[in-house]
Amino acid sequence: MASTVGVIYSSLNEESVPELTKARSIGSVPFGGRYRIVDFALSNMVNSGITTVGMITKSNYQSLMDHLGTGKYWDLARKDGGLILLPPYSDESETLYKNRLEALKGATAFLKKSKEDFVVLADSDAVYKLDYSKVIEYHVQKNADITLVYHEHEIKKTHYYMTFDTNSDGKITGIEINPATDGIKKNYINVMVARRSYILRLIQNAIQHGYKSFGRDILSPGVSTLNLYAYKLEGYYANIDSLASYFKANYDLFDKNIRSELFGDRDVYTKVNDSAPAKFTSTAKVKNSLISDGCLIEGTVENCILFRGVKIGKGSVVKNCILMTDDIVGENCNLAYVVSDKGAVIRDNRVLAGCELQPYFINKGILI
């Protein structure tokens, strides 16, 4: 593994999931009963041998800081390198960054201080497994200026998307931003590899020319002038770009093959919380669900994901729901397709229902 430094954007694209990011960054959104979404990008880096990672923060990052701590759960609590939280503005500006390029400008001092040869840039709004060392090997083999990672799936017209055209050698021959056509495309997943010195030169050039967008001002025009290559991510990939996609990505974990792919040969690390085991009373009925430590189940739970400390009262029926930490469901309630943020309380005899494409959402700490 060549010497590599990692940079993770913790707060980009969170406007697409406003329900979950009112009080937190997209990276710290809870996922799968015990994880945060950022755990996947961070674990990918650690498992790829990257021991210095800069985490670019923005607003509402208290939850992210509480989760990451010193980085010890990812073996990143180190005297040299380790996990470093980067401020949401550069040395030249006191305002928050507005886009990817401005965020990267704010990380210039961190990149200059680093000594590694390569840099991996990744977002924290997606669930996937990738060995970044293989991307770097590919990058070196192709003698690329920049290598962009893509996944083939159906495009969505409602969100920002960048798609590629490539030749038989993997060189990018065309880039489209928000393409008008439907179908399966080579979609950029916001994972980029380049030499650290090259990224620093790009940032300096962007500052001099007043560029605002990495995609529109650098990558798209660079197709004819830069040596851009594409690396394909095989297997499972889920981008959290809506409440419906968040719901689906969680429910994909019920698929044994997807679970094996994500958690099989390499660990996904996260903050460890010591809690008592889940408790199931004589009135509890549980089927096809992920139940975390500290839960108390007295009612019926089917096809649900329950985070730590959730309580389900007697006579309540909860189906196809995602209930986050310390949520309380009273007695004789009926819930279907509900996503409830942390610390919500649903009183006795309540009936709440959504659907798979539009789950019923309950804000953090709400009493219903």
XYZ file of C-alpha atoms in Angstrom:
368
model
C 0.000 0.000 0.000
C 1.502 3.338 -1.085
C 1.583 6.034 1.587
C -1.869 7.608 1.492
C -3.790 10.246 3.405
C -7.587 10.236 3.511
C -10.030 13.136 3.439
C -13.716 12.601 4.222
C -16.441 15.190 3.667
C -18.838 14.781 6.584
C -21.513 17.288 5.570
C -21.932 17.448 1.796
C -25.307 16.731 0.132
C -27.151 16.746 3.463
C -29.775 19.150 2.099
C -31.264 16.167 0.250
C -32.203 14.505 3.569
C -33.371 17.466 5.683
C -35.432 15.277 8.014
C -32.337 13.462 9.289
C -29.807 16.303 9.121
C -31.550 19.096 11.034
C -29.368 18.500 14.084
C -26.463 16.476 12.644
C -24.202 16.056 9.634
C -25.070 13.433 7.024
C -22.102 11.349 8.146
C -23.436 11.002 11.695
C -26.919 9.799 10.658
C -27.620 6.495 12.485
C -27.742 3.395 10.318
C -28.450 -0.308 10.658
C -29.170 -0.397 14.383
C -25.667 0.439 15.664
C -23.678 2.337 13.019
C -23.388 5.828 11.564
C -23.119 6.294 7.802
C -19.602 7.733 8.094
C -18.434 4.409 9.571
C -18.371 2.857 6.106
C -16.072 5.421 4.455
C -13.881 5.570 7.568
C -13.662 1.777 7.914
C -12.847 1.462 4.211
C -9.872 3.757 4.753
C -8.627 1.973 7.859
C -9.019 -1.438 6.221
C -7.055 -0.112 3.231
C -4.097 0.784 5.449
C -4.768 4.532 5.655
C -3.804 5.751 9.135
C -4.135 9.532 8.655
C -7.642 10.782 7.924
C -8.876 14.377 7.845
C -12.609 14.780 8.538
C -13.971 18.016 7.046
C -16.718 19.349 9.324
C -19.361 21.980 8.760
C -22.383 22.932 10.870
C -24.190 20.647 13.331
C -21.114 18.473 13.874
C -21.469 17.954 17.636
C -23.069 14.558 17.026
C -20.198 13.651 14.697
C -17.599 14.643 17.309
C -19.399 12.627 20.000
C -19.371 9.594 17.726
C -15.780 9.830 16.485
C -14.130 10.930 19.721
C -10.374 10.418 19.484
C -10.781 7.814 16.757
C -9.772 4.918 19.011
C -12.543 2.615 17.775
C -11.010 2.851 14.284
C -7.446 2.530 15.645
C -6.869 6.176 14.714
C -5.952 7.553 18.152
C -2.312 8.105 17.237
C 0.468 10.539 18.077
C 1.495 10.686 14.426
C -1.428 11.048 12.022
C -4.677 9.424 13.119
C -8.093 11.077 12.916
C -8.023 14.866 12.550
C -11.144 17.043 12.540
C -10.769 19.889 10.031
C -12.571 23.247 10.472
C -15.371 24.188 8.049
C -13.485 27.193 6.644
C -10.068 27.978 5.264
C -7.316 30.195 6.642
C -8.385 32.922 4.203
C -12.114 32.858 4.995
C -14.294 32.972 8.075
C -17.448 31.801 6.276
C -18.655 28.220 5.923
C -17.898 26.470 2.655
C -20.736 26.195 0.144
C -19.513 23.349 -2.067
C -16.956 20.576 -2.488
C -14.216 22.787 -3.911
C -14.477 25.368 -1.129
C -14.369 22.561 1.430
C -11.221 21.188 -0.189
C -9.648 24.647 -0.154
C -10.205 24.649 3.608
C -8.206 21.424 3.876
C -5.164 22.882 2.097
C -3.128 23.375 5.295
C -3.832 19.774 6.344
C -2.745 18.428 2.946
C 0.403 20.560 2.897
C 1.402 19.317 6.342
C 0.833 15.676 5.337
C 3.767 13.695 3.946
C 1.918 10.906 2.128
C 2.225 10.478 -1.645
C -1.461 9.954 -2.450
C -4.785 11.276 -1.224
C -8.195 9.576 -1.212
C -11.205 11.919 -1.122
C -14.549 10.385 -0.142
C -18.037 11.441 0.926
C -19.831 10.071 3.978
C -23.361 9.738 2.588
C -23.083 6.249 1.089
C -22.975 2.614 2.195
C -20.488 0.409 0.361
C -17.282 -1.571 0.777
C -14.164 -0.685 -1.203
C -10.455 -1.417 -0.866
C -8.917 1.960 -1.671
C -5.471 0.375 -2.060
C -6.713 -1.360 -5.213
C -7.886 1.987 -6.595
C -4.423 3.429 -5.970
C -2.776 0.462 -7.691
C -5.062 1.056 -10.674
C -4.274 4.785 -10.562
C -0.513 4.127 -10.692
C -0.869 1.480 -13.389
C -2.772 3.870 -15.654
C -0.442 6.793 -14.857
C -3.589 8.832 -14.235
C -3.819 12.416 -13.034
C -7.083 11.658 -11.229
C -8.972 8.395 -10.800
C -12.716 8.638 -10.164
C -14.701 5.713 -8.744
C -18.090 4.911 -10.252
C -20.946 2.453 -9.770
C -23.386 1.385 -12.452
C -27.013 1.992 -11.476
C -30.163 3.803 -12.557
C -29.774 7.579 -12.449
C -32.133 9.859 -10.539
C -33.040 13.133 -12.188
C -33.959 14.840 -8.923
C -30.415 15.025 -7.528
C -26.953 16.127 -8.602
C -25.361 13.319 -10.592
C -22.168 13.027 -12.597
C -21.872 10.233 -15.150
C -18.965 9.056 -17.297
C -18.242 7.740 -20.730
C -15.056 5.681 -20.953
C -13.023 3.930 -23.612
C -11.932 0.280 -23.486
C -8.888 1.215 -21.369
C -10.979 2.921 -18.679
C -9.987 6.471 -19.665
C -12.811 8.969 -19.235
C -13.858 10.372 -22.609
C -16.895 12.328 -21.511
C -18.580 13.675 -18.369
C -22.231 14.630 -18.010
C -23.619 16.485 -15.018
C -27.320 15.863 -14.326
C -27.852 13.998 -17.624
C -31.331 14.235 -19.115
C -31.488 10.630 -20.269
C -32.685 7.681 -18.206
C -31.126 4.265 -17.822
C -28.186 2.622 -16.145
C -25.151 4.903 -16.158
C -21.602 4.987 -14.821
C -22.365 7.169 -11.820
C -19.557 8.923 -9.958
C -19.791 7.995 -6.239
C -17.670 10.937 -5.024
C -14.535 8.890 -4.349
C -11.393 10.298 -5.931
C -7.705 9.295 -5.908
C -4.775 11.498 -6.926
C -1.263 12.362 -5.882
C -1.294 14.773 -2.960
C 0.988 17.214 -4.800
C -1.365 17.164 -7.797
C -4.432 17.943 -5.675
C -2.589 20.865 -4.069
C -1.759 22.252 -7.519
C -5.401 21.896 -8.568
C -6.542 23.773 -5.468
C -4.057 26.586 -6.073
C -5.131 26.841 -9.713
C -8.797 26.910 -8.677
C -8.134 29.759 -6.245
C -6.287 31.772 -8.896
C -9.092 31.350 -11.452
C -11.979 31.750 -9.021
C -13.439 28.314 -9.726
C -16.548 27.375 -7.742
C -17.370 23.800 -8.764
C -14.994 20.837 -8.836
C -17.181 19.005 -11.322
C -18.110 21.809 -13.703
C -14.921 23.893 -13.526
C -12.219 21.212 -13.216
C -13.341 17.681 -14.066
C -15.710 18.296 -16.971
C -13.384 20.679 -18.888
C -10.449 18.438 -17.939
C -11.651 15.498 -20.026
C -9.618 16.749 -23.002
C -6.611 18.035 -21.051
C -6.234 15.781 -17.992
C -5.504 12.086 -17.753
C -8.780 11.055 -16.067
C -9.503 7.382 -15.412
C -12.541 5.582 -13.996
C -12.473 2.689 -11.505
C -15.590 0.533 -11.187
C -17.010 -0.317 -7.758
C -18.418 -3.817 -7.968
C -21.197 -5.077 -5.723
C -23.505 -3.239 -3.364
C -23.759 0.552 -3.215
C -26.434 2.739 -1.607
C -26.400 6.529 -1.691
C -28.443 8.176 1.079
C -30.017 11.033 -0.873
C -33.607 10.928 0.412
C -35.642 9.556 3.292
C -36.890 6.779 0.993
C -33.323 5.782 0.032
C -32.338 5.796 3.720
C -35.258 3.498 4.480
C -34.378 1.152 1.603
C -30.668 1.016 2.469
C -31.487 -0.009 6.037
C -33.875 -2.672 4.810
C -31.293 -4.010 2.381
C -29.533 -5.353 5.479
C -32.233 -8.017 5.735
C -30.748 -9.515 2.560
C -28.208 -12.128 3.666
C -26.006 -11.590 0.611
C -25.786 -7.836 1.193
C -25.009 -8.337 4.885
C -22.261 -10.785 4.004
C -20.780 -8.391 1.473
C -20.765 -5.394 3.815
C -19.754 -7.107 7.050
C -18.162 -10.386 5.948
C -14.451 -10.383 5.205
C -13.647 -6.912 6.597
C -15.019 -5.275 9.719
C -17.062 -2.095 9.782
C -15.882 -0.255 12.879
C -18.043 2.004 15.020
C -18.243 3.528 18.481
C -18.871 0.849 21.089
C -21.585 1.461 23.689
C -21.839 -0.900 26.652
C -25.505 -1.726 27.243
C -27.431 -4.552 28.835
C -28.761 -7.208 26.433
C -32.185 -6.698 24.880
C -35.050 -7.970 27.029
C -38.088 -9.794 25.634
C -41.054 -10.350 27.960
C -43.607 -13.161 27.732
C -45.917 -10.930 25.657
C -43.248 -10.116 23.069
C -43.447 -11.401 19.487
C -40.477 -10.622 17.242
C -40.000 -11.630 13.603
C -37.281 -10.783 11.045
C -35.905 -7.761 12.925
C -32.592 -6.261 14.024
C -32.799 -5.561 17.761
C -29.963 -3.676 19.487
C -28.751 -3.895 23.073
C -30.781 -2.259 25.803
C -34.169 -2.686 24.106
C -37.287 -3.757 26.029
C -39.862 -5.539 23.878
C -43.328 -6.244 25.289
C -45.343 -6.020 22.050
C -45.128 -7.295 18.466
C -42.199 -6.318 16.250
C -41.919 -7.407 12.603
C -39.432 -6.378 9.903
C -38.019 -3.593 12.074
C -34.654 -2.077 12.921
C -34.467 -0.951 16.543
C -31.491 0.986 17.876
C -30.264 0.887 21.492
C -32.710 1.478 24.317
C -35.962 1.304 22.318
C -39.039 0.284 24.330
C -42.150 -1.278 22.770
C -45.191 -1.411 25.102
C -47.689 -4.232 25.607
C -50.282 -4.686 22.891
C -48.388 -2.507 20.415
C -47.767 -3.746 16.866
C -44.732 -2.235 15.110
C -44.068 -3.313 11.527
C -41.567 -2.105 8.918
C -40.217 0.647 11.151
C -36.823 2.177 11.983
C -36.747 3.423 15.565
C -33.604 5.169 16.762
C -31.910 5.273 20.155
C -34.135 5.588 23.251
C -37.421 5.827 21.343
C -40.444 4.783 23.403
C -43.636 3.304 21.971
C -46.500 3.136 24.481
C -49.114 0.419 24.856
C -51.676 -0.580 22.199
C -50.057 1.458 19.432
C -49.984 0.512 15.754
C -47.005 1.685 13.681
C -46.194 0.876 10.052
C -43.434 2.330 7.855
C -42.311 4.838 10.487
C -38.830 6.350 10.795
C -38.405 7.888 14.232
C -35.391 9.939 15.250
C -33.717 9.598 18.659
C -35.590 10.096 21.908
C -39.112 10.283 20.479
C -42.042 9.219 22.655
C -45.241 7.801 21.168
C -47.989 7.670 23.767
C -50.539 4.897 24.236
C -53.153 4.079 21.568
C -51.496 5.984 18.710
C -51.820 4.840 15.067
C -49.097 6.064 12.681
C -48.454 4.854 9.147
C -46.499 5.762 6.049
C -45.390 3.724 3.061
C -42.137 2.379 1.666
C -41.609 5.342 -0.668
C -42.756 7.931 1.870
C -42.163 6.763 5.456
C -43.857 8.635 8.277
C -41.057 10.620 9.950
C -40.917 11.645 13.621
C -38.439 14.332 14.626
C -35.884 13.932 17.384
C -37.292 14.172 20.909
C -40.913 14.658 19.784
C -43.828 13.605 21.980
C -46.832 12.239 20.041
